[in-house]
Short mmCIF file of C-alpha atoms and ligand atoms in Angstrom, two decimals:
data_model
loop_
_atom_site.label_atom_id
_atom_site.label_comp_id
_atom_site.label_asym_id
_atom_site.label_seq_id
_atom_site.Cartn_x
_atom_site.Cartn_y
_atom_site.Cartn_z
CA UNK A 1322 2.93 15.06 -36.65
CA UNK A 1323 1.04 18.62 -37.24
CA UNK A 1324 -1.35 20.41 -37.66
CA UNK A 1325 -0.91 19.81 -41.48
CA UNK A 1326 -2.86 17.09 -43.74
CA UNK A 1327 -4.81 14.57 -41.96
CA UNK A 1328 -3.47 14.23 -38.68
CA UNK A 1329 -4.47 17.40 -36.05
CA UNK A 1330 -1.38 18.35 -33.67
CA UNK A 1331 -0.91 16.10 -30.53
CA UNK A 1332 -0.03 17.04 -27.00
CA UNK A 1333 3.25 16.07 -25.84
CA UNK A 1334 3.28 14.22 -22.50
CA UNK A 1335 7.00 14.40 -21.03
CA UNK A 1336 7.22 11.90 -18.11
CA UNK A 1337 4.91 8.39 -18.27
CA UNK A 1338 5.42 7.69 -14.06
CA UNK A 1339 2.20 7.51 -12.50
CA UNK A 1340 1.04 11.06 -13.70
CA UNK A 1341 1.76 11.31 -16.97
CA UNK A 1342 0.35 7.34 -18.04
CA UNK A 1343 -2.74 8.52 -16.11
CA UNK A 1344 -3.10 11.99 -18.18
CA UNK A 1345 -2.34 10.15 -21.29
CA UNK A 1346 -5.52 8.14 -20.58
CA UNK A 1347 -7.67 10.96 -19.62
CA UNK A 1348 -6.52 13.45 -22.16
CA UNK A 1349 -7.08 10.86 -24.79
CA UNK A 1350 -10.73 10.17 -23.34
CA UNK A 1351 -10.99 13.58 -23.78
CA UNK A 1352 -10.23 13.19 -27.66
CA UNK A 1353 -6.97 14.47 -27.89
CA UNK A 1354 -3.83 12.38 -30.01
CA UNK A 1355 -1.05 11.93 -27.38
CA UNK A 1356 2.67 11.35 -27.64
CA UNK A 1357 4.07 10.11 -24.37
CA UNK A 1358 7.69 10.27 -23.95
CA UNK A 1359 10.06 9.41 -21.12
CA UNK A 1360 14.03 9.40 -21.05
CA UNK A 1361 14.11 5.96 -19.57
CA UNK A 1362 14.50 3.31 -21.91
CA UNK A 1363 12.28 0.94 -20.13
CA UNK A 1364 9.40 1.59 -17.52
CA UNK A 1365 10.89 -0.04 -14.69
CA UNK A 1366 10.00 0.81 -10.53
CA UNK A 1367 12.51 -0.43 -7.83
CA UNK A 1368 11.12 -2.41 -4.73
CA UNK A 1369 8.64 -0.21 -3.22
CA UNK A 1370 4.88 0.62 -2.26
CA UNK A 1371 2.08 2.98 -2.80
CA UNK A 1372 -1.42 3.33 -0.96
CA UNK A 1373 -4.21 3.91 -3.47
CA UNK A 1374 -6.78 6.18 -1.70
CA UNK A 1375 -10.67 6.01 -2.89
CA UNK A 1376 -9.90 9.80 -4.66
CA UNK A 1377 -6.85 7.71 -6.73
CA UNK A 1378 -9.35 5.19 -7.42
CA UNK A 1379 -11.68 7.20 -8.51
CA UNK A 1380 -10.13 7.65 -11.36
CA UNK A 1381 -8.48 4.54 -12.35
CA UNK A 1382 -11.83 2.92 -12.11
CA UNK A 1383 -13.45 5.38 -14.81
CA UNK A 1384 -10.98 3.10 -16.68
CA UNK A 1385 -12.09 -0.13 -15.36
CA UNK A 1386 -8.10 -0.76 -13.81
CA UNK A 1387 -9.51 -1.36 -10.52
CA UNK A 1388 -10.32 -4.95 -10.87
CA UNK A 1389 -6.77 -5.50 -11.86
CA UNK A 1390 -5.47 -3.07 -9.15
CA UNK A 1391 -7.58 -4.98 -6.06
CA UNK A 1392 -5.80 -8.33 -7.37
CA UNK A 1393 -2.30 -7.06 -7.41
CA UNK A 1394 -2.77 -5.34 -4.30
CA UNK A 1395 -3.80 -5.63 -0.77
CA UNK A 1396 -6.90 -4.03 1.20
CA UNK A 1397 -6.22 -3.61 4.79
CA UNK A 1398 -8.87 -2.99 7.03
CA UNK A 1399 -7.74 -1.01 9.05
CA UNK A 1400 -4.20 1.46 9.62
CA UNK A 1401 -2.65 0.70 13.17
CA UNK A 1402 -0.87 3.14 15.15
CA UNK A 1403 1.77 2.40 17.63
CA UNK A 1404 4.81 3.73 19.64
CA UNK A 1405 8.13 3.44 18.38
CA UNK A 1406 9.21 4.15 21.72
CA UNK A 1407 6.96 1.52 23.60
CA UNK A 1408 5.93 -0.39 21.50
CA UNK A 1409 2.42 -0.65 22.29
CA UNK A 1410 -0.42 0.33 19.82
CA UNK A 1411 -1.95 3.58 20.33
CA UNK A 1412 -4.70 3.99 17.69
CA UNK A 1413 -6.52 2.15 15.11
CA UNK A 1414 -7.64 4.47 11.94
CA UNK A 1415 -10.50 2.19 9.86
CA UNK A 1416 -9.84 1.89 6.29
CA UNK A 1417 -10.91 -0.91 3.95
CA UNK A 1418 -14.73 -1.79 4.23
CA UNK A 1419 -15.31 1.96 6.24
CA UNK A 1420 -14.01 3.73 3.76
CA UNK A 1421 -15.52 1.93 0.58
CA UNK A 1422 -19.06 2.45 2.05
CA UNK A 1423 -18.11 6.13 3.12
CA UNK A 1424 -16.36 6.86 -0.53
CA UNK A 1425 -17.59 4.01 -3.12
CA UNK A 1426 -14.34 3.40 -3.82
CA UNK A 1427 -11.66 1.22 -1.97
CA UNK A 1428 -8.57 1.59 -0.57
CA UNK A 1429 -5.75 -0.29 -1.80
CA UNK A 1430 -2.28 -0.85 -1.22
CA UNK A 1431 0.16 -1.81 -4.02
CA UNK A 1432 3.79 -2.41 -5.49
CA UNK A 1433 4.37 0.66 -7.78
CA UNK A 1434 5.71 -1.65 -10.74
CA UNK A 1435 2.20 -2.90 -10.39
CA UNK A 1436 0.56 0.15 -10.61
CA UNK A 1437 2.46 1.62 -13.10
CA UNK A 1438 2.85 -1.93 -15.19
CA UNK A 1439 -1.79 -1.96 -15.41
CA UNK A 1440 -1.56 1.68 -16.66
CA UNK A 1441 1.35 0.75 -19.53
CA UNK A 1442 -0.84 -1.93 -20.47
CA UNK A 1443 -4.25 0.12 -20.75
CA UNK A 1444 -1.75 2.81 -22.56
CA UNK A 1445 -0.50 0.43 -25.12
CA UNK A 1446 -3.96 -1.09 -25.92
CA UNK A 1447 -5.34 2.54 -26.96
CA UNK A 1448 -5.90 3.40 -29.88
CA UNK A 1449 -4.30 7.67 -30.33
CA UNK A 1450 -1.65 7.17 -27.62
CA UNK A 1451 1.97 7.12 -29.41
CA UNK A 1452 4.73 5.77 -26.80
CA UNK A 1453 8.30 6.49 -26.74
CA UNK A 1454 10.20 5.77 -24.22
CA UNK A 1455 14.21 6.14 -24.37
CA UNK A 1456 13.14 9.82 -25.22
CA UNK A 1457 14.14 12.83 -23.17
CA UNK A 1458 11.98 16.41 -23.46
CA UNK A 1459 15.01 19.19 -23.62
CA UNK A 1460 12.82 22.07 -24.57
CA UNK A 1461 9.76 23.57 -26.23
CA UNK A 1462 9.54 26.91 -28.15
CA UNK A 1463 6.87 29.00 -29.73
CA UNK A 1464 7.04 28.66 -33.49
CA UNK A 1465 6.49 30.70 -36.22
CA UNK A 1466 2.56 29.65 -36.23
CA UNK A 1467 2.10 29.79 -32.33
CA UNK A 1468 2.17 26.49 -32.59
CA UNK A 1469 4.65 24.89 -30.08
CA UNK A 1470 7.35 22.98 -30.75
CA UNK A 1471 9.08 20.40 -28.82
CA UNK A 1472 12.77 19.11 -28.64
CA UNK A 1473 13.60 15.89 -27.77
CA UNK A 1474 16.84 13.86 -27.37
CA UNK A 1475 16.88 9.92 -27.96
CA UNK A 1476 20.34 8.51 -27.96
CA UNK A 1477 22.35 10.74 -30.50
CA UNK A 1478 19.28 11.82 -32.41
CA UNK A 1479 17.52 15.26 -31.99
CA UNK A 1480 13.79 15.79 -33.18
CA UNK A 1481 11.31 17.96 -32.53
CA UNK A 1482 7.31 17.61 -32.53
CA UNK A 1483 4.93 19.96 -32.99
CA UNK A 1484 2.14 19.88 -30.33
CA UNK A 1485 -0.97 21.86 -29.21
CA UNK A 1486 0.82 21.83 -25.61
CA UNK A 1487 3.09 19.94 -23.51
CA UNK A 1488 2.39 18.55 -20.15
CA UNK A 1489 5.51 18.27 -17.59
CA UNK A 1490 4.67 15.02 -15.75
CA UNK A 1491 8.26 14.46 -15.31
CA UNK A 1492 9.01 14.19 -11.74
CA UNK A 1493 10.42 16.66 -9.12
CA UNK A 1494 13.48 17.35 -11.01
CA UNK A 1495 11.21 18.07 -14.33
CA UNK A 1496 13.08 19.55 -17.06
CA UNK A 1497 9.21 21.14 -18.21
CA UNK A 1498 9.20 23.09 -15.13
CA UNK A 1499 12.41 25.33 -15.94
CA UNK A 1500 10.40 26.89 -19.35
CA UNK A 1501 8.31 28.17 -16.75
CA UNK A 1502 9.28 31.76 -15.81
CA UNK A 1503 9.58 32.26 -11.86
CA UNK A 1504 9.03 28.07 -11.11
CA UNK A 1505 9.69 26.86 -7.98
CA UNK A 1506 12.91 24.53 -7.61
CA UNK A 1507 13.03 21.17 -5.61
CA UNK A 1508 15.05 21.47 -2.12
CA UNK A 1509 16.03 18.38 0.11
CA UNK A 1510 13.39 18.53 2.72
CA UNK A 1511 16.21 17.31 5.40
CA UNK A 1512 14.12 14.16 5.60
CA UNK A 1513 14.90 10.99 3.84
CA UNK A 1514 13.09 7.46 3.15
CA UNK A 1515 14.55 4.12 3.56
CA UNK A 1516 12.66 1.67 1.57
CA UNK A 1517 12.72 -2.26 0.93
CA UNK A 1518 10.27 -5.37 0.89
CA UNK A 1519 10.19 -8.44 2.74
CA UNK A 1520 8.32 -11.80 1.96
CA UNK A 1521 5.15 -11.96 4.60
CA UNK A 1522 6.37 -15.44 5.80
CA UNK A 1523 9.00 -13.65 7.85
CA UNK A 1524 6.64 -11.02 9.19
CA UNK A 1525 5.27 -11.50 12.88
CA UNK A 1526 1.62 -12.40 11.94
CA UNK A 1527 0.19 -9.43 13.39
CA UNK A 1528 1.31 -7.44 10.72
CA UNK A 1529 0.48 -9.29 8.23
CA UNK A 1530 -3.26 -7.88 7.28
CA UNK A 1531 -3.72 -4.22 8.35
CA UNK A 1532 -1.23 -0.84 7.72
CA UNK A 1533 1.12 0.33 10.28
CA UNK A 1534 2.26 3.27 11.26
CA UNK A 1535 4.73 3.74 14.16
CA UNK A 1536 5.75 6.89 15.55
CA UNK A 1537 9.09 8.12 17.62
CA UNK A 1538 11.27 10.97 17.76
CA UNK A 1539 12.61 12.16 14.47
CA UNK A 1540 12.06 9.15 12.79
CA UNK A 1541 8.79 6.67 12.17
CA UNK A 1542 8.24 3.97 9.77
CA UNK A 1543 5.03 2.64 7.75
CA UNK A 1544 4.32 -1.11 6.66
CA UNK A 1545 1.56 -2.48 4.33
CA UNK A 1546 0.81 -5.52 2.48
CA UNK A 1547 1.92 -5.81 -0.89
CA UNK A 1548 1.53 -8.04 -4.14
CA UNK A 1549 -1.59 -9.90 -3.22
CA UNK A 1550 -0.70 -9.73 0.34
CA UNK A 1551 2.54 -11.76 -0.38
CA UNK A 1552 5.28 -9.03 0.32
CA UNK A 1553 5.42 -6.78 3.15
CA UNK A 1554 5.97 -3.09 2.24
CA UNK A 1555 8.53 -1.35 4.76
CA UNK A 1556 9.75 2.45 4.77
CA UNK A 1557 11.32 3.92 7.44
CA UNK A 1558 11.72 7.62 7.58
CA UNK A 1559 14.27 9.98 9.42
CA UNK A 1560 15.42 13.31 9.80
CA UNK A 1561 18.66 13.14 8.42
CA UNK A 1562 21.51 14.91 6.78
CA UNK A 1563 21.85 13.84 2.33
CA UNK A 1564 25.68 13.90 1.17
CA UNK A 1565 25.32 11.61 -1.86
CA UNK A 1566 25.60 12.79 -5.24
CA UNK A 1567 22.22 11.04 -6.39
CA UNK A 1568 18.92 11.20 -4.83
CA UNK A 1569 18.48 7.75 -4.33
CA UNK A 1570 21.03 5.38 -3.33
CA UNK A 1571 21.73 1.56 -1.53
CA UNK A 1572 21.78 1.83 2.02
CA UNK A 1573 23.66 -0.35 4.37
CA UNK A 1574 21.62 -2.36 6.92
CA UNK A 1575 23.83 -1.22 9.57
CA UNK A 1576 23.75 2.53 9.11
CA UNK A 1577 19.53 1.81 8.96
CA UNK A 1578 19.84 -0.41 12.60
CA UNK A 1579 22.14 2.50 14.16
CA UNK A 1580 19.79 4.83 12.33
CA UNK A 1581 16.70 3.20 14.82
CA UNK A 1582 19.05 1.73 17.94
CA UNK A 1583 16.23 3.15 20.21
CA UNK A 1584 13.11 1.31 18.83
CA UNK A 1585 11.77 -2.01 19.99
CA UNK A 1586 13.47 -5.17 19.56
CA UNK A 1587 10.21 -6.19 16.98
CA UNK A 1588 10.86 -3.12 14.52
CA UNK A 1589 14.75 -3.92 14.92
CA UNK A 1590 14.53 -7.40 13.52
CA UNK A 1591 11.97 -6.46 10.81
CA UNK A 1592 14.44 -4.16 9.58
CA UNK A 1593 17.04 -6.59 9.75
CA UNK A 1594 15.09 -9.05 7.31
CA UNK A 1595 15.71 -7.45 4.01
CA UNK A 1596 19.33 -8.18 2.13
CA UNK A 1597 18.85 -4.66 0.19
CA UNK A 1598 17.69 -1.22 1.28
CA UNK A 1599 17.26 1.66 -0.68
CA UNK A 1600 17.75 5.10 0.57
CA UNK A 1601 15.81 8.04 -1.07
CA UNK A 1602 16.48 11.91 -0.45
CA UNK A 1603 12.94 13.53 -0.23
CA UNK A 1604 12.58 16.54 -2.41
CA UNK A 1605 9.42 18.70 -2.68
CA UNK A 1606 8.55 21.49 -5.04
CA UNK A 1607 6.24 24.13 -3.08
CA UNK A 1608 2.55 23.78 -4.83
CA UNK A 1609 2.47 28.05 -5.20
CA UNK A 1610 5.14 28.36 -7.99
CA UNK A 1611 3.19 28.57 -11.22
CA UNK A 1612 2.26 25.67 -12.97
CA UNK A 1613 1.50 27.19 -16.74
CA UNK A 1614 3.20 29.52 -19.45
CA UNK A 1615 1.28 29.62 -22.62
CA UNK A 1616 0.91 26.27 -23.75
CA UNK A 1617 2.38 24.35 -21.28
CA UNK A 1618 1.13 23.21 -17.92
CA UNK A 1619 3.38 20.43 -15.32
CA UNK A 1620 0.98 17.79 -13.65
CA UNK A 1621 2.33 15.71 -10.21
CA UNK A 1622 5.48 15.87 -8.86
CA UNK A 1623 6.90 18.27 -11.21
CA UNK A 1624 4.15 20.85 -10.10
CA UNK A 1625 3.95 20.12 -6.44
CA UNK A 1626 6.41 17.28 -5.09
CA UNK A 1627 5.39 16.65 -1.42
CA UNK A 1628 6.61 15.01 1.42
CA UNK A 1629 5.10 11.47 1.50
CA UNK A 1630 3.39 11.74 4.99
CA UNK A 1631 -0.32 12.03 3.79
CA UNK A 1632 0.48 9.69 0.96
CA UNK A 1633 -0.98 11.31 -1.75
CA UNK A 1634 1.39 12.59 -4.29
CA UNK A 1635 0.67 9.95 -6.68
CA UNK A 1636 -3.09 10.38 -5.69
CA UNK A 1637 -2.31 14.10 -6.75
CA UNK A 1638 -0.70 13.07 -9.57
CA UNK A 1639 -3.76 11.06 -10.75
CA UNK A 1640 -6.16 13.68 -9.65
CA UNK A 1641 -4.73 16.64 -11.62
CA UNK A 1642 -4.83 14.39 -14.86
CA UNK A 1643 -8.43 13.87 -14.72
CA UNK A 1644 -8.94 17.53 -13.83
CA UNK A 1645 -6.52 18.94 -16.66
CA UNK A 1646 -8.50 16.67 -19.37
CA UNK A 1647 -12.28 18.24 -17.62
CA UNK A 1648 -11.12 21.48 -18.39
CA UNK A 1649 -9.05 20.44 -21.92
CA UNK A 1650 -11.54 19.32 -24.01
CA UNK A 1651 -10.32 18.57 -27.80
CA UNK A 1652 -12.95 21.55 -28.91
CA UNK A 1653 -10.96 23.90 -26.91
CA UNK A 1654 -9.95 27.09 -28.52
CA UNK A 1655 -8.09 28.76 -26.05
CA UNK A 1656 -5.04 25.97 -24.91
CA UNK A 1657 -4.10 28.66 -22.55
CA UNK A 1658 -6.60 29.55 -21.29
CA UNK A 1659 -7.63 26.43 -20.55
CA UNK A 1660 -4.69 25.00 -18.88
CA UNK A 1661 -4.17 28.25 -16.70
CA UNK A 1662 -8.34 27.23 -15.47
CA UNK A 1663 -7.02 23.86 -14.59
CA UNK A 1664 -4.23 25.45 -12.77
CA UNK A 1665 -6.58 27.23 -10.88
CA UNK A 1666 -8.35 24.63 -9.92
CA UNK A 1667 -6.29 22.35 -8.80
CA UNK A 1668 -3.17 24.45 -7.12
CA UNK A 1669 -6.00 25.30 -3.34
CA UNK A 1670 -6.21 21.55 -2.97
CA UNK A 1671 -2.24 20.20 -4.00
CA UNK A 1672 -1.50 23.13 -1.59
CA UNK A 1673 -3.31 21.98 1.36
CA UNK A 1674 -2.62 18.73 1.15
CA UNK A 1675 1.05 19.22 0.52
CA UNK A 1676 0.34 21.69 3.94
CA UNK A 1677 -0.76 18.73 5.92
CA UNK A 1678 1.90 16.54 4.78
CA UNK A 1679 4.51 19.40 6.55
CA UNK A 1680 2.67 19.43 9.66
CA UNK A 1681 2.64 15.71 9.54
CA UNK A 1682 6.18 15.64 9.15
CA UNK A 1683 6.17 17.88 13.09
CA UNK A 1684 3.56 15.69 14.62
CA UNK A 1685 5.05 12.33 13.55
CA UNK A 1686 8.27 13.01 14.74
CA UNK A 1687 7.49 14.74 17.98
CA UNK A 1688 9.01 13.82 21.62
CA UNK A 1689 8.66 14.29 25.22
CA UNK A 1690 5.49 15.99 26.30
CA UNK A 1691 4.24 17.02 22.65
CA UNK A 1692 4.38 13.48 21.74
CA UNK A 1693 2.57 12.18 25.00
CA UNK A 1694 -0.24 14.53 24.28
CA UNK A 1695 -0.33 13.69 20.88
CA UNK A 1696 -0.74 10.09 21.76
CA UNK A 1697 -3.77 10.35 24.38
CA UNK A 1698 -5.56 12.36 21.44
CA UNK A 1699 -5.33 9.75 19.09
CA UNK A 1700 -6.01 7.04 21.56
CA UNK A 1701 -9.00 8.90 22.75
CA UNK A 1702 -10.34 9.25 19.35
CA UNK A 1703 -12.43 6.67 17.45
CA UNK A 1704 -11.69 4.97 14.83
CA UNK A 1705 -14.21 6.32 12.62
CA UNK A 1706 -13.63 9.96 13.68
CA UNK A 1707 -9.68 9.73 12.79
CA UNK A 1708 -11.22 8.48 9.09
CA UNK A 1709 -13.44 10.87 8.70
CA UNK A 1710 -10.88 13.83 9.04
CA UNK A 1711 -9.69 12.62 5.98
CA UNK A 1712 -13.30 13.44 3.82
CA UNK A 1713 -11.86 16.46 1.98
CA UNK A 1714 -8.93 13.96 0.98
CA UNK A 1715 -10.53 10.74 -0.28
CA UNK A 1716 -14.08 12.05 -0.37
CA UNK A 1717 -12.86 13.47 -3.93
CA UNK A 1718 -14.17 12.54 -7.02
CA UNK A 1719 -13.42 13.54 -10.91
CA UNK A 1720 -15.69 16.29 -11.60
CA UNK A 1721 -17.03 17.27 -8.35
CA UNK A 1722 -16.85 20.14 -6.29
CA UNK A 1723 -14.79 19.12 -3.14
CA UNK A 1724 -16.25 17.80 0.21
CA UNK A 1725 -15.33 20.92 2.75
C1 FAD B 1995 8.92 7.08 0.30
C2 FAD B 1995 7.77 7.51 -0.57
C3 FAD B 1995 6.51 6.97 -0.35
C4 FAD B 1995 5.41 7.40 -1.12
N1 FAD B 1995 4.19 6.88 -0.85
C5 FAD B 1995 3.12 7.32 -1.55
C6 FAD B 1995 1.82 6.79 -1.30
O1 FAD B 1995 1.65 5.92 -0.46
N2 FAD B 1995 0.76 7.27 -2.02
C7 FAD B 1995 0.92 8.23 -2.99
O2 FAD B 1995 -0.09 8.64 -3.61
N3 FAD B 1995 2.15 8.75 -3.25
C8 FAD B 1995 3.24 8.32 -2.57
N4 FAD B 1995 4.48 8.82 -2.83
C9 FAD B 1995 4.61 9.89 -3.85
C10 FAD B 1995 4.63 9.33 -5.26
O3 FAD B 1995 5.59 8.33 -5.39
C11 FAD B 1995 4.93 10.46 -6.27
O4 FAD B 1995 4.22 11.61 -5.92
C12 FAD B 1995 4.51 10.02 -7.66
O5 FAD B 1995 5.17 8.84 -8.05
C13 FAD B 1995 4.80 11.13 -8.68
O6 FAD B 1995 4.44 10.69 -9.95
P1 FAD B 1995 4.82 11.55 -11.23
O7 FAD B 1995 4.24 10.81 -12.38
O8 FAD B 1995 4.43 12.97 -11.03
O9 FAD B 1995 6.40 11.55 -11.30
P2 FAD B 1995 7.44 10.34 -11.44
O10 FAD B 1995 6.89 9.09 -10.92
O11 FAD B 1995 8.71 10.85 -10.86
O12 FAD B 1995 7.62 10.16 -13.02
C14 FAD B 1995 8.36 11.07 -13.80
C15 FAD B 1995 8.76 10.39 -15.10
O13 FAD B 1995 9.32 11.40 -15.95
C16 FAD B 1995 10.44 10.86 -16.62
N5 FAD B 1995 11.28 11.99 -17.03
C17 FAD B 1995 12.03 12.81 -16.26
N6 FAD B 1995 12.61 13.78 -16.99
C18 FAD B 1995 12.21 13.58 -18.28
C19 FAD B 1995 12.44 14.27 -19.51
N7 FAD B 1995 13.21 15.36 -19.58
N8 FAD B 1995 11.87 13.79 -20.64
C20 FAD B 1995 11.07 12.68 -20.62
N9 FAD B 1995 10.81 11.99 -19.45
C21 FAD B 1995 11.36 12.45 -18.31
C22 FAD B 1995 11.08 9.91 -15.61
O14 FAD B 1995 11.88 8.94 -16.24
C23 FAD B 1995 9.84 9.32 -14.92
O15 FAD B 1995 9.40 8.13 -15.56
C24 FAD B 1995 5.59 8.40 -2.12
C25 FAD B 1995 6.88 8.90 -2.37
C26 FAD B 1995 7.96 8.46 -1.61
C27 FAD B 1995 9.32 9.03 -1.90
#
């Protein structure tokens, strides 16, 4: 493909997670031809969830996914709060039916496979959007033209493609990102995520509608209703040393139940229910590296990898590919230009949120007197006030300024 003959030059997606399906979709919206590669040979996403905030939604429902999304997922009403030491419940956060009549949009909790399996679909149905998958991005230089062009491994073969710019959606350890001069690199955050499901037959009924969230010293652990409401959700997080090789790896149920000897007896057996855990290293990418050079621009975890304790990086994700296609119009003259205005845009926000998500990571984890304090603040609070700090979060909305 070039800009030769009939067919203009596309722009190379490298990644198709979460981010880069979602700017395919936008980007070809915004009348663009798309080539979306990824290195894996099929889109596949281990056991695991994902909360779908009303800014996420947003977006997918410009694209009419959401009726899909609500099916496959789970709306809880509420997010519960309790004490990992004592067990009790602290808080309650309102979500669900507060939060759709606050935003418009809904709330929805949701197997990643099942996320990213509706966007592969809407991908493959349109019309502009060339898929390969079994295709790794290995670099991108400046041709003779300006015109970029893109290298790209799949099995033995090397080709390259000539685009009007590539995107980097390809994850925290994004290949893109290093033909950026001065990028930021990934670091272990010295936090990691154990992850697994469980069906919701062997989960205590009072977990099985609303979100929880349980807090204790250096550790706490989230659980939400999955695939229709049929799977429970369970990640439990830790400060903790990463001596693996890989980022992600099985974990064995009895390093996870030494890992959390000190919570209740509840939390003990609902770890003990799944057969397989997986253990994730958490990696972020600080959000003030630069994001452009020339013609290319990263989107999602390859710009700004965060901890997952506001849940939002795939939100982020999804945001910054409706906000790259707003200010990437086919028309556009200037690709530059017009990805370094996107960058500008959308780096204040990634960065604050990402912010919050580090302070989280303090709060959640406190002990002793911090943590008692912490606790009579948030059972103190309402309900409704402890939703509506998070306004300049889901209050968000493709091409609108954002709630202060
Ligand atoms: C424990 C945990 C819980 C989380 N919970 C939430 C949550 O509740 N809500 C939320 O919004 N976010 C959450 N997140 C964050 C979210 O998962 C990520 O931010 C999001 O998936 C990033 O999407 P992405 O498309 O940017 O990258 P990825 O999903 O990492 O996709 C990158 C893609 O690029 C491909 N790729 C890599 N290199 C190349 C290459 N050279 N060429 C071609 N393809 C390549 C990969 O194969 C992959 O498919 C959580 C994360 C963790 C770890």
């Amino acid at each position: 493909m070039s800009e030769t003959g009939t067919h203009p030059a596309p722009i190379v997606i490298a990644g198709a997670g979460i981010g880069g399906l979602t700017a395919a979709l936008t980007l070809r919206r915004a009348g663009h031809e798309i080539v979306l590669i990824d290195k894996a040979k099929a889109l596949s996403e281990v056991g695991a969830g994902l909360q779908l905030s009303p800014n996420a939604c947003s977006v997918l429902d410009g694209f009419g996914l959401l009726q899909d999304l609500k099916a496959l997922g789970h709306q809880p009403d509420n997010l519960r709060v309790w004490s990992g030491k004592t067990g009790d419940q602290i808080s309650k956060v309102w979500l669900g039916s507060y939060l759709l009549e606050r935003h418009g949009q809904p709330f929805i909790v949701i197997h990643r496979a099942d996320l990213q399996g509706t966007l592969l679909k809407k991908v493959e149905a349109t019309d502009g959007i060339t898929l390969m998958l079994g295709t790794a991005l290995t670099d991108a230089k400046t041709g003779d033209a300006g015109n970029l062009v893109c290298t790209y491994q799949t099995g033995e073969t090397t080709g390259t493609l000539n685009c009007k710019a590539l995107i980097g959606a390809d994850g925290v350890w994004s290949t893109v990102r290093r033909l950026i001069p001065n990028h930021k690199n990934a670091r272990f955050s010295g936090q990691v995520a154990y992850r697994s499901t469980l069906p919701i037959d062997k989960v205590p009924a009072q977990w099985r509608k609303d979100s929880g969230l349980w807090l204790h010293k250096d550790s706490h652990l989230v659980h939400y209703p999955i695939r229709s409401g049929e799977q429970l959700n369970i990640v439990a997080l830790a400060t903790e040393d990463w001596q693996d090789e890989t980022w992600s790896a099985p974990a064995g149920k009895d390093e996870l139940l030494h890992r959390f000897k000190d919570w209740p007896t509840d939390i003990r057996n609902l770890l003990n229910g799944p057969e397989r855990w997986l253990k994730w290293a958490l990696c972020t990418v600080k959000a003030d590296g630069p994001w452009t050079h020339g013609q290319i621009a990263l989107l999602g975890d390859a710009a700004h990898a965060m901890l997952p304790y506001m849940a939002q990086g795939a939100a982020m994700a999804i945001e910054d590919a409706a906000e790259l296609a707003n200010h990437f119009p086919v028309e556009t003259e200037n690709t530059a230009a017009a990805l370094r205005a996107y960058e500008r845009t959308r780096k204040p926000r990634a960065e604050r949120i990402q912010e919050t998500g580090f302070k989280n990571a303090k709060t959640f984890h406190m002990s002793g007197l911090p943590a008692t304090a912490r606790d009579m603040v948030m059972k103190f609070s309402k309900p409704e006030s402890l939703a509506a700090r998070f306004d300049y979060v889901y209050g968000w909305k493709p091409n609108q300024a954002l709630p202060s």
